[in-house]
Short mmCIF file of C-alpha atoms in Angstrom, two decimals:
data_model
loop_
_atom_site.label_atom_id
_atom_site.label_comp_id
_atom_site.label_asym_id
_atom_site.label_seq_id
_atom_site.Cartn_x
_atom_site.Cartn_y
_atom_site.Cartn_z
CA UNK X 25 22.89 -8.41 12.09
CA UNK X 26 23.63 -11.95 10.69
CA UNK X 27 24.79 -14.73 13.29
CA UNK X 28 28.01 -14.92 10.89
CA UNK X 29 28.85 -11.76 10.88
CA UNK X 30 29.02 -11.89 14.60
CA UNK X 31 31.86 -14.54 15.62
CA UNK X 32 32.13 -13.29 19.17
CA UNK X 33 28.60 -14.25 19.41
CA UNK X 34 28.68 -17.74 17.63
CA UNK X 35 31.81 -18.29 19.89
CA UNK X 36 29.69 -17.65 22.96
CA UNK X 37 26.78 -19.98 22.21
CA UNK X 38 29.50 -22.45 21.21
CA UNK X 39 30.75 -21.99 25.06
CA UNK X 40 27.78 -22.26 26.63
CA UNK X 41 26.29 -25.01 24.28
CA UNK X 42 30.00 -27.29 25.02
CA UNK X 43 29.34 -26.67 28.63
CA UNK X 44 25.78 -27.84 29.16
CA UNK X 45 26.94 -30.64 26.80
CA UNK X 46 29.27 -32.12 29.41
CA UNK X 47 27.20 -32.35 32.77
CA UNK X 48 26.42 -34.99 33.75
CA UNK X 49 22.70 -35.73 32.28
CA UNK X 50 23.68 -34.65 29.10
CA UNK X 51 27.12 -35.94 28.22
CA UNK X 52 25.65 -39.91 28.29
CA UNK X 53 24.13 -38.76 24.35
CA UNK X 54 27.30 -38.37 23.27
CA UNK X 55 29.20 -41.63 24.14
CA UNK X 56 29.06 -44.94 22.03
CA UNK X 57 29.97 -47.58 23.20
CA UNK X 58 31.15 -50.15 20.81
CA UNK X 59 30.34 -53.75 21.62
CA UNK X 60 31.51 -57.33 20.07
CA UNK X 61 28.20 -59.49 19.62
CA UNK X 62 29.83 -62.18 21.72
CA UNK X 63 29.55 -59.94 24.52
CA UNK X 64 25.82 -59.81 24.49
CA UNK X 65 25.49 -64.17 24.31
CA UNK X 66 23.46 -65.56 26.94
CA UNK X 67 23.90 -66.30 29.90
CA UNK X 68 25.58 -62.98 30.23
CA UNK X 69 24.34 -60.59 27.91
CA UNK X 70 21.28 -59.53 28.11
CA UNK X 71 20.51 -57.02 30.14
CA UNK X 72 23.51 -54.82 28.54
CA UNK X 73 21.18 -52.87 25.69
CA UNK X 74 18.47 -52.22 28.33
CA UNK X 75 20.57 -50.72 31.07
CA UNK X 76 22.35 -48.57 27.94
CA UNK X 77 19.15 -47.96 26.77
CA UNK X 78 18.24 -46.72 30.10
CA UNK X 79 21.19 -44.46 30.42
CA UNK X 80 20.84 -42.53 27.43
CA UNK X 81 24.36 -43.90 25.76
CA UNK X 82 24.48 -44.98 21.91
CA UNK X 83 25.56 -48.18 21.19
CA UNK X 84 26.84 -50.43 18.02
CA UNK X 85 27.48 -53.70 17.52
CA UNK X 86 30.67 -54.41 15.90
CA UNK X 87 33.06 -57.64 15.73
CA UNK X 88 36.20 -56.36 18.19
CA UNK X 89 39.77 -57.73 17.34
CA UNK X 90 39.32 -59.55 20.27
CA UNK X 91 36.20 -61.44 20.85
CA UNK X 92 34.03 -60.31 23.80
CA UNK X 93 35.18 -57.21 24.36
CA UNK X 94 33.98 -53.58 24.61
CA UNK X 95 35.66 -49.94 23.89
CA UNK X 96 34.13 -46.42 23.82
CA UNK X 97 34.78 -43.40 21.97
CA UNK X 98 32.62 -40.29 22.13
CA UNK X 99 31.47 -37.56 19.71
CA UNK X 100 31.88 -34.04 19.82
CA UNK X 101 28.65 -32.16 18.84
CA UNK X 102 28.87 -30.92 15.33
CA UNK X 103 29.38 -26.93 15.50
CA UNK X 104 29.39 -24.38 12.56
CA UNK X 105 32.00 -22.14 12.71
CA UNK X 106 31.68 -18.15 11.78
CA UNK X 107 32.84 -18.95 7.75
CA UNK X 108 30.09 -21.65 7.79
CA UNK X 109 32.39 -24.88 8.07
CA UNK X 110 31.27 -27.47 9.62
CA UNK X 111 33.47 -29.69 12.35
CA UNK X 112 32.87 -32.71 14.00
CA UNK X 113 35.23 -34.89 16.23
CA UNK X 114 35.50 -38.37 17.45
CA UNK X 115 37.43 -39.15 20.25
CA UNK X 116 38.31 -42.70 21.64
CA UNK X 117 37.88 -43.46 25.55
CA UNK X 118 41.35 -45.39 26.67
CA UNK X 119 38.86 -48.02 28.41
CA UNK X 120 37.85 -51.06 27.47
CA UNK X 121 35.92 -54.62 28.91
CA UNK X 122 37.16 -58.05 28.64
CA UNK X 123 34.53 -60.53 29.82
CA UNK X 124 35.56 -64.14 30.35
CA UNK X 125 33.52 -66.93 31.13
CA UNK X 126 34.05 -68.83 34.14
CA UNK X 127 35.45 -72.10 32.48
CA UNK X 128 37.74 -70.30 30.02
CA UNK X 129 39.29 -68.42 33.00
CA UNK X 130 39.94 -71.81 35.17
CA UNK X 131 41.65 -73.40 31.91
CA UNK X 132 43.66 -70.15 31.41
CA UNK X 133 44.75 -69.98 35.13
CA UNK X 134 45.40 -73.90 35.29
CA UNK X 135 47.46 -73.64 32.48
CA UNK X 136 49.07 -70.31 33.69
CA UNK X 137 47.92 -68.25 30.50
CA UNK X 138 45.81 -65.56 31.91
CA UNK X 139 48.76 -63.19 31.60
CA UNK X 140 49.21 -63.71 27.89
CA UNK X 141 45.87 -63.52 27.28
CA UNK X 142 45.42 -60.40 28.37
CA UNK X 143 48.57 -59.08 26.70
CA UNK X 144 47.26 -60.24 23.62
CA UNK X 145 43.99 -59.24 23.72
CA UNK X 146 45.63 -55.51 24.50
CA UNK X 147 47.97 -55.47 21.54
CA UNK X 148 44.62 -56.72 19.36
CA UNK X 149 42.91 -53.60 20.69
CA UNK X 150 46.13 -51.40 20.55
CA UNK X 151 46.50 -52.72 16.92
CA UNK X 152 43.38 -51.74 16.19
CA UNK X 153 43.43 -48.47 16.27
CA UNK X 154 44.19 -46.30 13.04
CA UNK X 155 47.63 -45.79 11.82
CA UNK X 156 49.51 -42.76 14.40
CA UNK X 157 46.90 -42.99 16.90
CA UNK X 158 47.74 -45.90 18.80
CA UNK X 159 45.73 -45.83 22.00
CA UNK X 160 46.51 -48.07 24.96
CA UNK X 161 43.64 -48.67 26.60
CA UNK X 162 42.93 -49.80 30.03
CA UNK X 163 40.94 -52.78 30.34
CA UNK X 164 38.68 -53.80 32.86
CA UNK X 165 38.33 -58.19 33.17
CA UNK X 166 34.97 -59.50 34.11
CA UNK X 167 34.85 -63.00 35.19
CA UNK X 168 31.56 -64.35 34.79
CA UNK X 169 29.89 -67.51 36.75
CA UNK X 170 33.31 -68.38 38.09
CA UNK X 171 31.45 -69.06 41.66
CA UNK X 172 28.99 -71.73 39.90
CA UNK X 173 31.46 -73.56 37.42
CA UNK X 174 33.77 -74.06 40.24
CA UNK X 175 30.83 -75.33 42.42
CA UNK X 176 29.94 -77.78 39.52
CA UNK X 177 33.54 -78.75 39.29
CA UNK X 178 34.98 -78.92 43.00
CA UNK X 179 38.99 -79.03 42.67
CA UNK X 180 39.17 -77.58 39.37
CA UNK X 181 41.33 -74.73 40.33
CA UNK X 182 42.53 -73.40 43.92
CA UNK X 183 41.79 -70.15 45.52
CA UNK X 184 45.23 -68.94 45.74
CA UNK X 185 45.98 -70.22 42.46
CA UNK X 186 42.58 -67.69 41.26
CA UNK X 187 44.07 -65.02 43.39
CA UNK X 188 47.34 -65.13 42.35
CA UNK X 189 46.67 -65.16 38.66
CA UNK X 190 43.80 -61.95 39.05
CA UNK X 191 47.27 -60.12 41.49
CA UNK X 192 49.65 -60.67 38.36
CA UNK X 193 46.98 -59.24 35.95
CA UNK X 194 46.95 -55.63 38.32
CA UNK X 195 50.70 -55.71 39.02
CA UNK X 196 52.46 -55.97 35.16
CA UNK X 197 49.13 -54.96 33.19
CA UNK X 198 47.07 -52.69 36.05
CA UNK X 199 44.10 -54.42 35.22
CA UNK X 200 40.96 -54.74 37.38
CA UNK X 201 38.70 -57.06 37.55
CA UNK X 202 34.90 -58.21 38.70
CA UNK X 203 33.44 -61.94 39.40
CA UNK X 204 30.10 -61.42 38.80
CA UNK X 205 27.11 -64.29 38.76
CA UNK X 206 24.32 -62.55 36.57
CA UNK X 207 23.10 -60.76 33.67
CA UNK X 208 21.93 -57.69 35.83
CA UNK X 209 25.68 -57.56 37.45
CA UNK X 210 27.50 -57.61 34.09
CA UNK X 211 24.69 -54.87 32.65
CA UNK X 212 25.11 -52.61 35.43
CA UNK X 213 28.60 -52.61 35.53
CA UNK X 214 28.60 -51.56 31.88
CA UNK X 215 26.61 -48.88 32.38
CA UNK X 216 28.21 -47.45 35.31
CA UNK X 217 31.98 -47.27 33.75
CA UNK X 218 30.00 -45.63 30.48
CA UNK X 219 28.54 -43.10 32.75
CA UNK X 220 31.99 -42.52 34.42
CA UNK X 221 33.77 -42.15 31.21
CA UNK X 222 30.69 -39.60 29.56
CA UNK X 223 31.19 -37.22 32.60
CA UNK X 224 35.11 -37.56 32.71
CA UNK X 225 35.77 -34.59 30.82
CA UNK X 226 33.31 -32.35 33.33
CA UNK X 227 35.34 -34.15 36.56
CA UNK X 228 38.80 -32.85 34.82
CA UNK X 229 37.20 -29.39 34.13
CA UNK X 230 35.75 -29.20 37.62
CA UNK X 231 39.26 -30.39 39.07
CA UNK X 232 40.94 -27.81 37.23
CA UNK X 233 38.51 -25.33 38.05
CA UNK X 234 37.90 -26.04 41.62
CA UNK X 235 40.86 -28.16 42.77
CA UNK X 236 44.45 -27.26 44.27
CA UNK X 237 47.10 -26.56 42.30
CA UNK X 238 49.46 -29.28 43.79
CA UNK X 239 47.13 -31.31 45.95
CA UNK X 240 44.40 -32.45 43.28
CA UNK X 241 41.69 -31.72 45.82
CA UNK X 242 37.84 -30.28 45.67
CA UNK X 243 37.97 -27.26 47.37
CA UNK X 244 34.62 -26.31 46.05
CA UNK X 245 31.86 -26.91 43.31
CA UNK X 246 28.99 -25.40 41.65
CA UNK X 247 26.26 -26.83 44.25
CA UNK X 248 23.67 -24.20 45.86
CA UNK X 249 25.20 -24.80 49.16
CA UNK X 250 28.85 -24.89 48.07
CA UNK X 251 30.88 -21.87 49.03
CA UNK X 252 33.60 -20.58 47.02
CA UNK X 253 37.26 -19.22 48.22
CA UNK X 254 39.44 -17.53 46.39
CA UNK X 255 42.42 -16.16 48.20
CA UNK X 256 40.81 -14.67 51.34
CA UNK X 257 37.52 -13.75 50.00
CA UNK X 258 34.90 -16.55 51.60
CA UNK X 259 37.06 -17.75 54.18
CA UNK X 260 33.96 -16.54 57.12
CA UNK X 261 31.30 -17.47 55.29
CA UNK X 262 32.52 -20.89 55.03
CA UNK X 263 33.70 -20.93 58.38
CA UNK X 264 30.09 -20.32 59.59
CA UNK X 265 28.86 -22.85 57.12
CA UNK X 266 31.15 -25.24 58.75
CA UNK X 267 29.57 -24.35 62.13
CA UNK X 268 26.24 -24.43 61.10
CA UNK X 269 27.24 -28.44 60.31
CA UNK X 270 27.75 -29.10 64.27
CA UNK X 271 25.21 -30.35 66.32
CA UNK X 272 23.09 -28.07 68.13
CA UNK X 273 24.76 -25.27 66.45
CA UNK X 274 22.48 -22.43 64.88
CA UNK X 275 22.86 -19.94 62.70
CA UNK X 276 22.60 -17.14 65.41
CA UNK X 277 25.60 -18.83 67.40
CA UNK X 278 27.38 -19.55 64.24
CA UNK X 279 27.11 -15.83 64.22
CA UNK X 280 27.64 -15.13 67.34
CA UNK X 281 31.00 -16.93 67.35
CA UNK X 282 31.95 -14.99 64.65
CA UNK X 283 31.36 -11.29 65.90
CA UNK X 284 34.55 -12.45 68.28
CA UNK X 285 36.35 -14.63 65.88
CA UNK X 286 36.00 -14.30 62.25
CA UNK X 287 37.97 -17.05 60.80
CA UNK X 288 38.88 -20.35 62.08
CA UNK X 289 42.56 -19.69 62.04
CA UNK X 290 41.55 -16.44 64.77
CA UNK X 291 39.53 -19.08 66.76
CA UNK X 292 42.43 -21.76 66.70
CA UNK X 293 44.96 -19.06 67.88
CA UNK X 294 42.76 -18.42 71.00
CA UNK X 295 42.64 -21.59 72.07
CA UNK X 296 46.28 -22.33 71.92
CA UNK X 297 46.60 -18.98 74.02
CA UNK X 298 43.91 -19.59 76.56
CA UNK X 299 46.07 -22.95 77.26
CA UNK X 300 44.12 -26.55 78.04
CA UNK X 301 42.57 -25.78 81.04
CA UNK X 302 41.09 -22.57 79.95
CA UNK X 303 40.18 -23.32 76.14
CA UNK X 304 37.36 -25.44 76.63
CA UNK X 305 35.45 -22.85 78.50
CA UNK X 306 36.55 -19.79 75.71
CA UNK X 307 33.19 -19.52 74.30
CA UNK X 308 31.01 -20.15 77.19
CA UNK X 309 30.45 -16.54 77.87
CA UNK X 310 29.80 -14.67 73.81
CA UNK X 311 26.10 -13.67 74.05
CA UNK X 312 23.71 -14.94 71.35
CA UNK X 313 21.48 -12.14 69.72
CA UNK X 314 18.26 -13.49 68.54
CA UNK X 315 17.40 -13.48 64.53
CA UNK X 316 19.57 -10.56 64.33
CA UNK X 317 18.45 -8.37 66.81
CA UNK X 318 19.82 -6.47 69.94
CA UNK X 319 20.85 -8.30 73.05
CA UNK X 320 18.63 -8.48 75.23
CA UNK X 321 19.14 -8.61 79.32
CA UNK X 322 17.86 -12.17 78.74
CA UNK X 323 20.24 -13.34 76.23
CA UNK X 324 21.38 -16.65 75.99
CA UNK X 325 24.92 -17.54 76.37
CA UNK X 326 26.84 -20.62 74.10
CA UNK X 327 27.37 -22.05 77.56
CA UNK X 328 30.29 -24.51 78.90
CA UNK X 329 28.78 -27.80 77.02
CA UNK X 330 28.79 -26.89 73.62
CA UNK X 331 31.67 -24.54 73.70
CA UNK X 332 33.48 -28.03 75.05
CA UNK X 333 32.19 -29.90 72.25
CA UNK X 334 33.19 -26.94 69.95
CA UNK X 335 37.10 -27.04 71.46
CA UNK X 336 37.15 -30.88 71.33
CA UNK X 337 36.69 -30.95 67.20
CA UNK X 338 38.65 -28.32 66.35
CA UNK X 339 41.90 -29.90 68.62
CA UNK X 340 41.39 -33.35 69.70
CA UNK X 341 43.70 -35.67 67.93
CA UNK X 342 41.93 -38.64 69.35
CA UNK X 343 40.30 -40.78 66.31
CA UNK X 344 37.62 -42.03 68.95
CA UNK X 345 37.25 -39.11 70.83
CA UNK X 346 33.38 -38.48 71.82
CA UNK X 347 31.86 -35.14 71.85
#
């Protein structure tokens, strides 16, 4: 049987080849990032292309609409479909870099046009973009050798006055910003918002997957020691995981705790029953069996120190409290 007479099939490798292509690792090949030559000028430049190099991103050099700048758009692997078409997508990152040197920033903030600046330089980039796809990017300012120019021109411009002017850019524009000193600082932080953006689309899919409907939260992932919930299925496995994680706690009395209370909701309820002078002592006397086995008339016992220490995490509300 032909591979195109068999769509269910090409859809499944077309699953499973879209998934391996976003995790992280393999989703960098697939990112370009787009930069102005004035970006790469000395003294500032030059370790960008290496540390791209290095992280496995494509790159091309192309004159921005604003000078100095940087975007990123990625590609989505080419994939022939079951009639034999064949389809291939761009799609460009809302990110972008602004770098600034340090004596163009002063004379901007002096003359209080560091706002406008950056307005303009995001309506050049939002212009840009091709006709019905305007896409408002968010755009990250790096100040570079701001530190040395002002200590080769004391007085040129005030601390507040620099502080003020980087507080307007995040409050009416949400922009961030770095003041970096070297070529190594300005490389690495390229490559580490590329990397970011490549394996955004496998954070949102793990969020979705993994995450709480209202709260946004992990609840899980697809690491070997990770363990999964769904509804009530898990909950006492990763109750004894979350055991196992306290000192001097072992798998045998992360079982033994357990054979009495299952869940941690069961062992919570005990201790609000047994009362505070009681619940520290609840698990002194549960009997440990040994790999597995029987108990034997020598068993070992949890004992009143760690089934203190046990009580104390589960219900102190002290920040500082010691166990």
């Amino acid at each position: 049987m032909s591979t195109q007479s068999n769509p269910d099939r090409l859809k499944r490798l077309a699953y499973i080849e879209d998934q391996r292509n976003q995790k992280p690792g393999h989703c960098n090949r697939f990112l370009h990032v787009v930069i102005d030559p004035a970006f790469l000028r000395e003294p500032h430049g030059a370790q960008v292309l290496p540390k791209l190099t290095e992280l496995g991103c494509k790159y091309e050099l192309h004159q921005q609409s604003s000078p100095s700048t940087v975007t990123f758009y990625r590609t989505v692997p080419t994939k022939v479909t079951a009639t034999g078409t064949v389809s291939d997508t761009r799609v460009d990152e809302p990110y972008a870099i602004l770098l600034l040197d340090g004596a163009s920033f002063v004379t901007y903030v002096q003359n209080h046009q560091l706002l406008a600046i950056i307005r303009s330089v995001k309506q050049g980039l939002l212009e840009a973009e091709p006709c019905g796809d305007k896409l408002d990017r968010r755009l990250s300012l790096l100040v570079f050798g701001l530190v040395s120019y002002c200590r080769e021109h004391r007085g040129c411009v005030g601390r507040r006055q620099t502080e003020q002017a980087l507080t307007e850019l995040q409050l009416y524009e949400d922009i961030s910003h770095q003041l970096l000193e070297t070529d190594e600082q300005v490389g690495t932080f390229v490559a580490q918002l590329a990397r970011s953006i490549a394996e955004r689309p496998y954070k949102q899919q793990q969020e979705e997957r993994y995450g709480g409907a209202d709260q946004g939260q992990y609840f899980g992932n697809e690491k070997k020691g990770c363990v999964r919930v769904e509804g009530l299925a898990g909950l006492q496995q990763l109750f004894q995981a979350q055991l196992i994680k306290i000192p001097s706690v072992t798998l045998e009395i992360a079982e033994a705790i357990l054979s009495v209370y299952p869940t941690l909701n069961a062992l919570m309820e005990a201790f609000r029953v047994a009362g505070e002078q009681h619940a520290p002592n609840l698990l002194a006397s549960i009997a440990i069996r040994r790999a597995g086995g029987p108990i034997a008339t020598t068993a070992r016992k949890i004992g009143p120190e760690l089934s203190r220490k046990i009580y104390l995490l589960y219900t102190s509300t002290n920040p500082k409290q010691e166990l």
